[in-house]
PDB file of C-alpha atoms and ligand atoms in Angstrom:
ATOM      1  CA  UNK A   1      72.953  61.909 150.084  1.00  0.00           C
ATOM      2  CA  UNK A   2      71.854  59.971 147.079  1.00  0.00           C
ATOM      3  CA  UNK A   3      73.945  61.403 143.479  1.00  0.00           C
ATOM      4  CA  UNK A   4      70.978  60.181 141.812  1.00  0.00           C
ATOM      5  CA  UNK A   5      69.783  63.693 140.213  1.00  0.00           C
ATOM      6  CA  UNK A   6      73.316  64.239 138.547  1.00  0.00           C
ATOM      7  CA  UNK A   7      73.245  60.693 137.595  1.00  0.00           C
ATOM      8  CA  UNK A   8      69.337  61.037 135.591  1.00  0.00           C
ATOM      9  CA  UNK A   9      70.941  64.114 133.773  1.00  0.00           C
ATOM     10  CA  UNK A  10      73.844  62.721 132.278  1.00  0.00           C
ATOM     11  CA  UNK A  11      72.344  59.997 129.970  1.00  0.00           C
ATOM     12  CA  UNK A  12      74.869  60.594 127.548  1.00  0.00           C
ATOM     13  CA  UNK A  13      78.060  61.199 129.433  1.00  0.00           C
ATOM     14  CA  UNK A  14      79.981  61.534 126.177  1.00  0.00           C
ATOM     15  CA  UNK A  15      77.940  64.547 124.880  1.00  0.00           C
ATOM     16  CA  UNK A  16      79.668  67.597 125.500  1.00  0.00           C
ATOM     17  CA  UNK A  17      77.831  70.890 125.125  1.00  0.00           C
ATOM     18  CA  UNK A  18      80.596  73.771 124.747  1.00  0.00           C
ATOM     19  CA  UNK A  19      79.004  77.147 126.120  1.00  0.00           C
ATOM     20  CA  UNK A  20      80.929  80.152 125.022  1.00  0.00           C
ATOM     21  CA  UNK A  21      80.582  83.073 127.037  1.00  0.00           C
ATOM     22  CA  UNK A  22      83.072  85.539 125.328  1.00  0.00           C
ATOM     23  CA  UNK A  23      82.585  88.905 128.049  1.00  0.00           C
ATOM     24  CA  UNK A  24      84.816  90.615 129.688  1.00  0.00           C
ATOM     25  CA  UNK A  25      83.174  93.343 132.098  1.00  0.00           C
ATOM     26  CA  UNK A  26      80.169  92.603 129.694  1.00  0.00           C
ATOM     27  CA  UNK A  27      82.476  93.381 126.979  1.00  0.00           C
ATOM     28  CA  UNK A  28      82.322  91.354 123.794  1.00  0.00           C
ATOM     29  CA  UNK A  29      85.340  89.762 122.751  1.00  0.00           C
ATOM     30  CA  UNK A  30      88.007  92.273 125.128  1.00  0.00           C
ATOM     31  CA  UNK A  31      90.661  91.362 127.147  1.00  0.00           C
ATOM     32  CA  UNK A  32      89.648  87.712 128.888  1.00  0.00           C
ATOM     33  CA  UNK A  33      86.034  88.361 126.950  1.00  0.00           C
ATOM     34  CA  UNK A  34      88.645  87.242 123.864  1.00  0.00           C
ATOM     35  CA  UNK A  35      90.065  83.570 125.624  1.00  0.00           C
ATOM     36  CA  UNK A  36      86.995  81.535 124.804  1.00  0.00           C
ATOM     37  CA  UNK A  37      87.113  82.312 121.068  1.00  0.00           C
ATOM     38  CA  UNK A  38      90.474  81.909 120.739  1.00  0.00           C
ATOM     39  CA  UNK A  39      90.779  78.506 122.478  1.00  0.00           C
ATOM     40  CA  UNK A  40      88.070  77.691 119.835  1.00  0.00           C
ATOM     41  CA  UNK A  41      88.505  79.482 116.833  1.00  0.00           C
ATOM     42  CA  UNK A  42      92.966  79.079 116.902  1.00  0.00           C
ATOM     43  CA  UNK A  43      93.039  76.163 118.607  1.00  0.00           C
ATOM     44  CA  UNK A  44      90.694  74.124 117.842  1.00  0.00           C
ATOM     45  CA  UNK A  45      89.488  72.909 121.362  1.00  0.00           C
ATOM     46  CA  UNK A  46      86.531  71.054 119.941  1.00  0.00           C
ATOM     47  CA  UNK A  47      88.285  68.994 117.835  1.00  0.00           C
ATOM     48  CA  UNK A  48      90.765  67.992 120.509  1.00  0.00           C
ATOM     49  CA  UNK A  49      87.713  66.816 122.345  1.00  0.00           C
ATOM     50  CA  UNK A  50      86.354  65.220 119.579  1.00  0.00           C
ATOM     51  CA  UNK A  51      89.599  63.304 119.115  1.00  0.00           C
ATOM     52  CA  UNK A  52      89.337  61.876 122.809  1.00  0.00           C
ATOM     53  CA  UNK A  53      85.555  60.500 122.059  1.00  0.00           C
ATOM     54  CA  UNK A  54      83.486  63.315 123.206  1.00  0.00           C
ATOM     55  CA  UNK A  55      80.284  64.135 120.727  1.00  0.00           C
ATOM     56  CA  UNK A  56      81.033  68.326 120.924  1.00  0.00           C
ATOM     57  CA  UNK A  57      78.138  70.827 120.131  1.00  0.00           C
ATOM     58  CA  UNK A  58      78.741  74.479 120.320  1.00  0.00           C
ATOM     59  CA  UNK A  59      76.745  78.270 121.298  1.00  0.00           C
ATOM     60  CA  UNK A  60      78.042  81.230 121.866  1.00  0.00           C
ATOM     61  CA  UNK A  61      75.974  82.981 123.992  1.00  0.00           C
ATOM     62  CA  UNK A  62      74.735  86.329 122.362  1.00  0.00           C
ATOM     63  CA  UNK A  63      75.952  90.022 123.574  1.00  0.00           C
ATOM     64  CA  UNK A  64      73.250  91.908 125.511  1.00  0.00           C
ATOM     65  CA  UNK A  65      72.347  95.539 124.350  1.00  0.00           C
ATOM     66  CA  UNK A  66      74.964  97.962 124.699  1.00  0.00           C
ATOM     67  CA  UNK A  67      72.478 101.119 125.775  1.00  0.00           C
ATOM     68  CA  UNK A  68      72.182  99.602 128.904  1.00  0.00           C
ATOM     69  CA  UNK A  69      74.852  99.129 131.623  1.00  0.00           C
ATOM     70  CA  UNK A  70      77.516  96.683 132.382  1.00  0.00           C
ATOM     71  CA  UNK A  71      76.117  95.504 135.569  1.00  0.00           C
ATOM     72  CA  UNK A  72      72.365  94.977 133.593  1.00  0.00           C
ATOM     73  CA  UNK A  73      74.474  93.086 131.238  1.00  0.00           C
ATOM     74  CA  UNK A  74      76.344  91.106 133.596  1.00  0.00           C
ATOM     75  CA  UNK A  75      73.090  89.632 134.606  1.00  0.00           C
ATOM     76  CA  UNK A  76      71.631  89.286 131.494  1.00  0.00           C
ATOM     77  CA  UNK A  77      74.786  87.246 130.367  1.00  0.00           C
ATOM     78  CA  UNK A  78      73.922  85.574 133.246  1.00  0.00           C
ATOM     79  CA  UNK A  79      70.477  84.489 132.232  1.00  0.00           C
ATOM     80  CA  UNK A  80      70.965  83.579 128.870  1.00  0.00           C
ATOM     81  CA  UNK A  81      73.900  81.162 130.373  1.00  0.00           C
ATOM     82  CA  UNK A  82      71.012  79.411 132.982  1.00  0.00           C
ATOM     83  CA  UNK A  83      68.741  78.971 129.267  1.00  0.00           C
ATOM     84  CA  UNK A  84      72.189  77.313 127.486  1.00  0.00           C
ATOM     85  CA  UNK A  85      73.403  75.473 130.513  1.00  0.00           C
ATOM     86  CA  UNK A  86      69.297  73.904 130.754  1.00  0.00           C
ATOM     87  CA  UNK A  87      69.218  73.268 127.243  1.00  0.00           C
ATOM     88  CA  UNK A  88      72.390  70.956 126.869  1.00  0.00           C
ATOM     89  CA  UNK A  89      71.400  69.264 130.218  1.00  0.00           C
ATOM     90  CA  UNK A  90      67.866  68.296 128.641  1.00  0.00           C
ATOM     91  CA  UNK A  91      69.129  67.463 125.355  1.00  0.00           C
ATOM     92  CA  UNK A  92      71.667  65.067 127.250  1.00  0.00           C
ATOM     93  CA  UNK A  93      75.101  67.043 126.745  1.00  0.00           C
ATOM     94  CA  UNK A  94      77.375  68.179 130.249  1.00  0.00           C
ATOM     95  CA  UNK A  95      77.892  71.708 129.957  1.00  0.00           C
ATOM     96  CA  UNK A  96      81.200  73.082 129.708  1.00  0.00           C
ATOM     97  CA  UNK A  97      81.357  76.497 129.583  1.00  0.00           C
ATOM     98  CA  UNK A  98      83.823  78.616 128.011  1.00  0.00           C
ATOM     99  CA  UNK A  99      83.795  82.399 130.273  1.00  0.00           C
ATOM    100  CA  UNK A 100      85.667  85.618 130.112  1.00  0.00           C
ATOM    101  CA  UNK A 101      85.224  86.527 133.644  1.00  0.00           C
ATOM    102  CA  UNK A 102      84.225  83.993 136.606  1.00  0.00           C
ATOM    103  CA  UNK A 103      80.706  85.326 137.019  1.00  0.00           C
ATOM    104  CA  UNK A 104      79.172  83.198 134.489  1.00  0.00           C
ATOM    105  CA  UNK A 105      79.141  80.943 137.678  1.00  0.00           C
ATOM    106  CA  UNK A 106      75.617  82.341 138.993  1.00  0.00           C
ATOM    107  CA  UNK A 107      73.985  81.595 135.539  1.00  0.00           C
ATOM    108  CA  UNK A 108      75.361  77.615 134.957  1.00  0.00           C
ATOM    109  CA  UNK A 109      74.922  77.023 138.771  1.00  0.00           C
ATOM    110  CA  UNK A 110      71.384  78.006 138.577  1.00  0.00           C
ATOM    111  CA  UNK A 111      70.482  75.673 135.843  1.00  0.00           C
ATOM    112  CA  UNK A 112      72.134  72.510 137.456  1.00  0.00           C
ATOM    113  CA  UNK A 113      69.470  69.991 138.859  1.00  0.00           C
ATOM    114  CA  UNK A 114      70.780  68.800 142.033  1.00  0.00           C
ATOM    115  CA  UNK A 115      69.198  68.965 145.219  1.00  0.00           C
ATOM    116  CA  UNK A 116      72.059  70.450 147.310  1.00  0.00           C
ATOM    117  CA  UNK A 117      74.882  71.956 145.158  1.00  0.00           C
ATOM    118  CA  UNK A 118      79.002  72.067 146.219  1.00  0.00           C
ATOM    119  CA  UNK A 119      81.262  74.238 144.160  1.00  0.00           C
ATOM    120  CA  UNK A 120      84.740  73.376 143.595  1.00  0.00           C
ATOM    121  CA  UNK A 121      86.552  76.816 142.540  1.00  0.00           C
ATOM    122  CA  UNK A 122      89.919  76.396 141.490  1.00  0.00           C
ATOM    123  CA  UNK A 123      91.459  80.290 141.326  1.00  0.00           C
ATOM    124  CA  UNK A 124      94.271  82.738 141.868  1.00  0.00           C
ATOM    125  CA  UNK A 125      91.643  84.588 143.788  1.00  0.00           C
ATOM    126  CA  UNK A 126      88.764  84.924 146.260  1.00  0.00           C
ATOM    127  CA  UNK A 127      85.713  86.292 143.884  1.00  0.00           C
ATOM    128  CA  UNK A 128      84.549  87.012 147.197  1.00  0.00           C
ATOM    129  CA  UNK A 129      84.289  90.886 147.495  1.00  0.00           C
ATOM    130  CA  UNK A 130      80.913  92.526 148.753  1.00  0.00           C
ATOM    131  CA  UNK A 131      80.411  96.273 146.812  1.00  0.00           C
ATOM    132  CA  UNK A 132      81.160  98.078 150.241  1.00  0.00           C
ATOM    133  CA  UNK A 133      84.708  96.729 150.305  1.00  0.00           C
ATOM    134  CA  UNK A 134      85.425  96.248 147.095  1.00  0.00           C
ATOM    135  CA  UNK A 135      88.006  98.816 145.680  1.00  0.00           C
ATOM    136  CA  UNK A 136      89.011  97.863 142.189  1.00  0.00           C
ATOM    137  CA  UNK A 137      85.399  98.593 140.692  1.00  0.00           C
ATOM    138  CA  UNK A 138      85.630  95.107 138.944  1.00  0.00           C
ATOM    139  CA  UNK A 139      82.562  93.065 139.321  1.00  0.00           C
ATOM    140  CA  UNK A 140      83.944  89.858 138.700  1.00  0.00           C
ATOM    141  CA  UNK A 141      85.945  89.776 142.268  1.00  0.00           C
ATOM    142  CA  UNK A 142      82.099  90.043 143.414  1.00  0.00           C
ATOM    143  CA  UNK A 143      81.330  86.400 141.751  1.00  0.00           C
ATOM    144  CA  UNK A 144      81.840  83.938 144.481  1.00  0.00           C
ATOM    145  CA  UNK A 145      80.402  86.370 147.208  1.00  0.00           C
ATOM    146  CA  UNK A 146      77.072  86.577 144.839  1.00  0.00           C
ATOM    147  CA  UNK A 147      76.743  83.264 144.426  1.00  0.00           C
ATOM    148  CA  UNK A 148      77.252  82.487 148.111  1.00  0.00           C
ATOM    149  CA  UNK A 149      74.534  84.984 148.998  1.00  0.00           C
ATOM    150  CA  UNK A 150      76.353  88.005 149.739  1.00  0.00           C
ATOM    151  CA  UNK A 151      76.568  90.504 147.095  1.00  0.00           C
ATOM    152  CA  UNK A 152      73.543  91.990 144.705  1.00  0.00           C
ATOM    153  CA  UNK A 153      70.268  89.678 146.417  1.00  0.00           C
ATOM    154  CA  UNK A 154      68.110  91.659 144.234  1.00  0.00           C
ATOM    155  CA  UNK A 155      69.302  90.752 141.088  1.00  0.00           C
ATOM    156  CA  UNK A 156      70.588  87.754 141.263  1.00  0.00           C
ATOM    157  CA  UNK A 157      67.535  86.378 141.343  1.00  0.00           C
ATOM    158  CA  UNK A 158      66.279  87.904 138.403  1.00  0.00           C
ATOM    159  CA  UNK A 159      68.508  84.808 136.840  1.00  0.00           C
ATOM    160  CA  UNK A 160      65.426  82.008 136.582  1.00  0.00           C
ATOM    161  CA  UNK A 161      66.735  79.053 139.264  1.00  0.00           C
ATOM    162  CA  UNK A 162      68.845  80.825 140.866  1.00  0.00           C
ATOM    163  CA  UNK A 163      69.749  79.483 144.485  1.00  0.00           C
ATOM    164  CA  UNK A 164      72.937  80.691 146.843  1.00  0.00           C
ATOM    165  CA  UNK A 165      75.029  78.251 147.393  1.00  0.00           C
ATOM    166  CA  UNK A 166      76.103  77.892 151.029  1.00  0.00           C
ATOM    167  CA  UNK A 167      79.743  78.938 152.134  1.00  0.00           C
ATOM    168  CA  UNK A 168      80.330  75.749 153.645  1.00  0.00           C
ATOM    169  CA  UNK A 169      79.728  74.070 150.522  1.00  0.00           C
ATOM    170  CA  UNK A 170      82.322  75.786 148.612  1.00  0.00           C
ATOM    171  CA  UNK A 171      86.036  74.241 148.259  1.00  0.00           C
ATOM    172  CA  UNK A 172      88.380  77.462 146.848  1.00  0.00           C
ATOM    173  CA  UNK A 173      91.480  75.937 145.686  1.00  0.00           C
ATOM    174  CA  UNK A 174      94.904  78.069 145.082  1.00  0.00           C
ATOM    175  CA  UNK A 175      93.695  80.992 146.306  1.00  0.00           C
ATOM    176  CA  UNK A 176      97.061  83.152 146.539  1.00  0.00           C
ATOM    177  CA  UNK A 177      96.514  86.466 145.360  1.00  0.00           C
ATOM    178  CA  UNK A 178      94.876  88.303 148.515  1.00  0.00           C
ATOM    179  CA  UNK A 179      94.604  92.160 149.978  1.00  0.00           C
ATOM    180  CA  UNK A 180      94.663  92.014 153.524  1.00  0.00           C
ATOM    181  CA  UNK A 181      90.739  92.873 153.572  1.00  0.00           C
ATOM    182  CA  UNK A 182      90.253  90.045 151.006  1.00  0.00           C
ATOM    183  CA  UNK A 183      92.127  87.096 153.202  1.00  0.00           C
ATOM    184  CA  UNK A 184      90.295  88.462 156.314  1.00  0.00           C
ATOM    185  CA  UNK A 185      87.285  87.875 154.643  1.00  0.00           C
ATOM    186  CA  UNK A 186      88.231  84.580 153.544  1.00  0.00           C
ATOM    187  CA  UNK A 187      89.269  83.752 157.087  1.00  0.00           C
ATOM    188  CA  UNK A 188      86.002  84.941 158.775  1.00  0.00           C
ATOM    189  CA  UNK A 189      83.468  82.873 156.178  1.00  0.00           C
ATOM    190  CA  UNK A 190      82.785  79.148 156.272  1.00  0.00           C
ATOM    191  CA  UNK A 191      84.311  78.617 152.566  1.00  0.00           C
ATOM    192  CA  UNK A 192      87.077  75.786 152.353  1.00  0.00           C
ATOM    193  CA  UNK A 193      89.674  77.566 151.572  1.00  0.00           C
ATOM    194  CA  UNK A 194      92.916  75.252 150.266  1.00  0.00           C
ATOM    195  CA  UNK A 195      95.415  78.215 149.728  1.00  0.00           C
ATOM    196  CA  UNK A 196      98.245  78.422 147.378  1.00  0.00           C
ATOM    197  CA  UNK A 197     101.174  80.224 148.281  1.00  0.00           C
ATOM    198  CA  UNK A 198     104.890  79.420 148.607  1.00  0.00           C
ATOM    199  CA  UNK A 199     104.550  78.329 152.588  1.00  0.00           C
ATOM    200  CA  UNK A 200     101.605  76.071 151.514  1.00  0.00           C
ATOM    201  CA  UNK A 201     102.687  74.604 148.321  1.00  0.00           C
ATOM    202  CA  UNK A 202     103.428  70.885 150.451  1.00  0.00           C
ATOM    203  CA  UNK A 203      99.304  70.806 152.323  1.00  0.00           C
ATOM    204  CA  UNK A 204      97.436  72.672 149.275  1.00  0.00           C
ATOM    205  CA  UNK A 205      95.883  69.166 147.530  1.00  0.00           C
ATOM    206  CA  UNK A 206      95.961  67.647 151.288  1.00  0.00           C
ATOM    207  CA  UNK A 207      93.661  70.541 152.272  1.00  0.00           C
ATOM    208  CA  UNK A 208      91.503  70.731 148.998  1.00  0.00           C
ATOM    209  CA  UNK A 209      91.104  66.439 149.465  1.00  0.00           C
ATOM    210  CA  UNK A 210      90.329  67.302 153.560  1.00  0.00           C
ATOM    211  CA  UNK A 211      87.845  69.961 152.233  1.00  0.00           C
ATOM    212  CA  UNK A 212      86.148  68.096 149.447  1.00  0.00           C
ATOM    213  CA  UNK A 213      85.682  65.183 151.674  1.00  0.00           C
ATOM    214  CA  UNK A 214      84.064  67.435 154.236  1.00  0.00           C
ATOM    215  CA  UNK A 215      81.721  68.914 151.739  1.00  0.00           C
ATOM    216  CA  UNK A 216      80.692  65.376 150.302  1.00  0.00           C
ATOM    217  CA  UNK A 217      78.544  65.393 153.368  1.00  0.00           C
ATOM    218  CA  UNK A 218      76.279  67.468 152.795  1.00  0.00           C
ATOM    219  CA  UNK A 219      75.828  67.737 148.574  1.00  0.00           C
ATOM    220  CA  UNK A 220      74.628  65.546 145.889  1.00  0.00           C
ATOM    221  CA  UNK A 221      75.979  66.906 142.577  1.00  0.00           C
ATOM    222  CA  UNK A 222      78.938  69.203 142.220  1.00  0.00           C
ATOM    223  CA  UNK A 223      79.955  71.803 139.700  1.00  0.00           C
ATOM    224  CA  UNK A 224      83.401  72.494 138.632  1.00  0.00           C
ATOM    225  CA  UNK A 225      84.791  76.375 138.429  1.00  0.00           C
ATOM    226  CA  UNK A 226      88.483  76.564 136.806  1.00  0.00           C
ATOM    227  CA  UNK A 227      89.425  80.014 136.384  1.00  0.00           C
ATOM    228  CA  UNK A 228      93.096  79.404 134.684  1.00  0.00           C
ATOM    229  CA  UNK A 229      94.682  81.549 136.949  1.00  0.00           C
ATOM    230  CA  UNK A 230      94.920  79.024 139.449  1.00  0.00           C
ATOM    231  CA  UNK A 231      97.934  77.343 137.614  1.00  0.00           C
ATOM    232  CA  UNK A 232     101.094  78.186 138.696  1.00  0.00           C
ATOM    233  CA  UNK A 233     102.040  80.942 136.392  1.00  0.00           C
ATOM    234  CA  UNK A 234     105.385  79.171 135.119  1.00  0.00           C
ATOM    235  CA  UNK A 235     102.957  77.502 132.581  1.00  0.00           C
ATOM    236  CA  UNK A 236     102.835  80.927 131.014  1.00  0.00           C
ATOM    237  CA  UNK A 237     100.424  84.018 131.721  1.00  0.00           C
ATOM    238  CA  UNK A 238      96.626  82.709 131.799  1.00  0.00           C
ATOM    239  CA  UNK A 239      95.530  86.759 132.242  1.00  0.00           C
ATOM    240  CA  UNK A 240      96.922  90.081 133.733  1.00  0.00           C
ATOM    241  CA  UNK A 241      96.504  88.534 137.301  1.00  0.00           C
ATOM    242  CA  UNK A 242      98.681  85.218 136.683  1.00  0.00           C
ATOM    243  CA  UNK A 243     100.636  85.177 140.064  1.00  0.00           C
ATOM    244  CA  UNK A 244     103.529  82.524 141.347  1.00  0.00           C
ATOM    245  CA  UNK A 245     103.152  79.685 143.640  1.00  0.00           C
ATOM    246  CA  UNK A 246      99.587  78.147 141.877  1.00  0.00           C
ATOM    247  CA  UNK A 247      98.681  74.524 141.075  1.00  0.00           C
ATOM    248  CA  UNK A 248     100.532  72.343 139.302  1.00  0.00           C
ATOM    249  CA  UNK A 249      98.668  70.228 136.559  1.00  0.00           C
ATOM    250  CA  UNK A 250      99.369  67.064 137.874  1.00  0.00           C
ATOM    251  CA  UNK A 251      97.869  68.640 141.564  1.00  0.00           C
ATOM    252  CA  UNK A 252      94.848  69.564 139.259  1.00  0.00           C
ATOM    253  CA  UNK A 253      94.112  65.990 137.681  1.00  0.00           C
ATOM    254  CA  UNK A 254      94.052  64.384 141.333  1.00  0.00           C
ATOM    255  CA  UNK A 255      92.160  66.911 142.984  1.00  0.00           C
ATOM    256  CA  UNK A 256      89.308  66.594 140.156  1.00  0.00           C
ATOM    257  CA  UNK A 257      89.611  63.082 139.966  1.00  0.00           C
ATOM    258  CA  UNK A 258      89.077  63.005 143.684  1.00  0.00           C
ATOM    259  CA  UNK A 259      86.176  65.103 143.427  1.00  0.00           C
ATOM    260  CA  UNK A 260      84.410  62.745 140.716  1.00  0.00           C
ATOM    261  CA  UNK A 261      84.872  59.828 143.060  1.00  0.00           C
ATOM    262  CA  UNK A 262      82.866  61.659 145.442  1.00  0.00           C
ATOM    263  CA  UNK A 263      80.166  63.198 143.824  1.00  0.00           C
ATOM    264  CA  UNK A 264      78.826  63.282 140.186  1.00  0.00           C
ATOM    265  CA  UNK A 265      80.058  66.576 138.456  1.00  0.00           C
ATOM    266  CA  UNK A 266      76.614  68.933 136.411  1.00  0.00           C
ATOM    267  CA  UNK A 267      78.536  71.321 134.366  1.00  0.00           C
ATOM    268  CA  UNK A 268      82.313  72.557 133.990  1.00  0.00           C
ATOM    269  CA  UNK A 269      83.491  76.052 133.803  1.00  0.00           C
ATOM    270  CA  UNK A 270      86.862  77.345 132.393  1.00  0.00           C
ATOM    271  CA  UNK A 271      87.408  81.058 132.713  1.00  0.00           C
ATOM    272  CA  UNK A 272      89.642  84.155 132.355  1.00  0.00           C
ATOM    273  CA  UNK A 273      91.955  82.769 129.770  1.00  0.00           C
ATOM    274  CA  UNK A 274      93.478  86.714 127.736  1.00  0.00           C
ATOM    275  CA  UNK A 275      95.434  85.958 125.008  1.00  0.00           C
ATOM    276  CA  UNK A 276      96.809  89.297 124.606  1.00  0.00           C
ATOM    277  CA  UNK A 277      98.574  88.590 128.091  1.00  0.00           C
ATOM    278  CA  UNK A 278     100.139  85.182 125.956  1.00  0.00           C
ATOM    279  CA  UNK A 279     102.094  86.773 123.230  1.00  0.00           C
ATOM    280  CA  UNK A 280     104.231  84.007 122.849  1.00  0.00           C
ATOM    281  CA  UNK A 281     100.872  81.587 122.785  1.00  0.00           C
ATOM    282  CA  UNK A 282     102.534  79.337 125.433  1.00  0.00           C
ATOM    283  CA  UNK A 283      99.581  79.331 127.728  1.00  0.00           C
ATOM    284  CA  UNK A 284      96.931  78.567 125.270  1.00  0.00           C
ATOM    285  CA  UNK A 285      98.532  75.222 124.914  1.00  0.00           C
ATOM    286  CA  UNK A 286      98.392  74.555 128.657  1.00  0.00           C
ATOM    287  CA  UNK A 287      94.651  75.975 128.752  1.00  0.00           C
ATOM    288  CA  UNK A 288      93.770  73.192 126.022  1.00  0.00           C
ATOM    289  CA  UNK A 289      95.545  70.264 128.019  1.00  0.00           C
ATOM    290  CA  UNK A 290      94.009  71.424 131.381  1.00  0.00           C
ATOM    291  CA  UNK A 291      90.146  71.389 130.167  1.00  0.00           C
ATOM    292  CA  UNK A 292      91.187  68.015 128.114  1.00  0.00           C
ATOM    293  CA  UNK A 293      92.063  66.640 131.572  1.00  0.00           C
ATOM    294  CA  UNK A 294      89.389  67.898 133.514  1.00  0.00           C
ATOM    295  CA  UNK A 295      87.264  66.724 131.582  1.00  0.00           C
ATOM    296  CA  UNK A 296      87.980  63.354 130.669  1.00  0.00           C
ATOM    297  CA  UNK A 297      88.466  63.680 134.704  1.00  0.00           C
ATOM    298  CA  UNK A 298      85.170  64.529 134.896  1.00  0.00           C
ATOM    299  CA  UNK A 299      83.341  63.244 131.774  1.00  0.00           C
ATOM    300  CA  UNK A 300      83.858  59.636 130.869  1.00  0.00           C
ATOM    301  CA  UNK A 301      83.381  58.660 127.218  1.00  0.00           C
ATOM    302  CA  UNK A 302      81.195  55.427 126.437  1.00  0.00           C
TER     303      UNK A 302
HETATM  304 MN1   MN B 401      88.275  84.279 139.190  1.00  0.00          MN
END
């Protein structure tokens, strides 16, 4: 496969467009909903691009109406994100979007040109519930399943472009976290599935390089998901799930880096960053280094 689609939409590889998606459960500014305008607002994240070379433009994207319910407004988060993420891709800028919760996924993968998409999904988690196992209620641990064509078929395809991204072109790195109905999941799908853990902290980045490679096969253009929850959680608490035995940073910038030399990279996604999990502000620091190194991973200036 050709990486010529990613390669016609990035004329201006420097041009960052910043998406900010600040939603939590469709929540406005609550709990993780509250990371992406903090990393902007107290700590200046565009400016710390701007001082590596990147030309940074910013939108929030707007809060739906409240009458109707959080699942409606999940997808219509989701929608507005496919209009933003095709809007900075026509006027030249990679999209880097700023979430709350991991779901903003089906809307920036839907607006990515590329023939045949691969995910790389960097998380504490699996995202990969289906609503009759599910028991937490929490939508976002549906976000990987949805996107991989097995949770809510109706509407996600209300978001314009939207296309399911097959299992086997998935890579889930530092996945950790599990139920015992969530890892046998895992084990029974055709994701690539590089595990954290304290027994696999020595073949994690060989597995995610093994899986990437695999996955090169068969894509063109790849997106980038980092929920920050994949770090190991002695950087400091990225959200209310931070749990031991994650990636390291240095594990991070190789694994991206190896992903680049593969395959061109449409849009970025940092998610699930709640400062009111880092009183101390320790993590915030660590969120702003990790998307300054995935992305100038990712996104080379001129
Ligand atoms: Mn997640």
């Amino acid at each position: 496969v050709t990486p010529t689609a990613a390669d016609r939409m990035q004329p201006e590889p420097w041009a960052l467009q910043l998406i900010a998606v600040p939603f939590h459960s469709a929540q406005r500014a609550v709990g993780m909903g509250a990371g992406p305008l903090a990393l902007l607002a107290e700590h200046d994240l565009a400016g710390r691009l701007n001082a590596r070379g990147y030309d940074v433009s910013i939108v929030e994207i707007e809060e739906p109406d409240l009458r109707d319910g959080e699942i409606a407004r999940t997808f219509e988060i989701d929608r507005r994100i496919a209009g933003a993420v095709r809007g900075a891709i026509s006027a030249g800028r990679v999209p880097v979007v700023l979430s709350g919760n991991c779901n903003s996924s089906l809307g920036t993968t839907a607006a990515i040109e590329a023939k045949h998409l691969g995910v790389l999904w960097f998380d504490a988690h699996a995202d990969f519930d289906v609503p009759d196992d599910n028991l937490s209620g929490f939508f976002d641990v549906m976000a990987l399943s949805t996107l991989t064509g097995s949770s809510w078929a109706a509407l996600r395809r209300t978001i314009p472009s939207f296309r399911e991204v097959p299992e086997r072109d998935v890579v889930l790195v530092g996945v950790r976290d599990l139920e015992p109905y969530q890892r046998e999941r895992l084990e029974c799908s055709s994701l690539g599935v590089a595990y954290g853990g304290e027994s696999e902290q020595g073949t994690l980045e060989q597995a995610a390089i093994a899986h990437l490679n695999a996955m090169a096969e068969s894509i063109d253009t790849m997106y980038v998901h980092l929920d920050f929850d994949c770090l190991d959680d002695s950087y400091g608490q990225a959200n209310e799930f931070a749990a031991p035995w994650g990636l390291t940073l240095e594990q991070l910038a190789r694994i991206v880096a190896t992903a680049r030399d593969l395959r061109p990279v449409g849009a970025i996604a940092f998610t699930a960053y709640d400062p009111s999990f880092d009183t101390d502000g320790q993590f915030a620091g660590v969120a702003i280094r990790t998307i300054e190194e995935v992305v100038s991973a990712t996104v080379r200036p001129a």
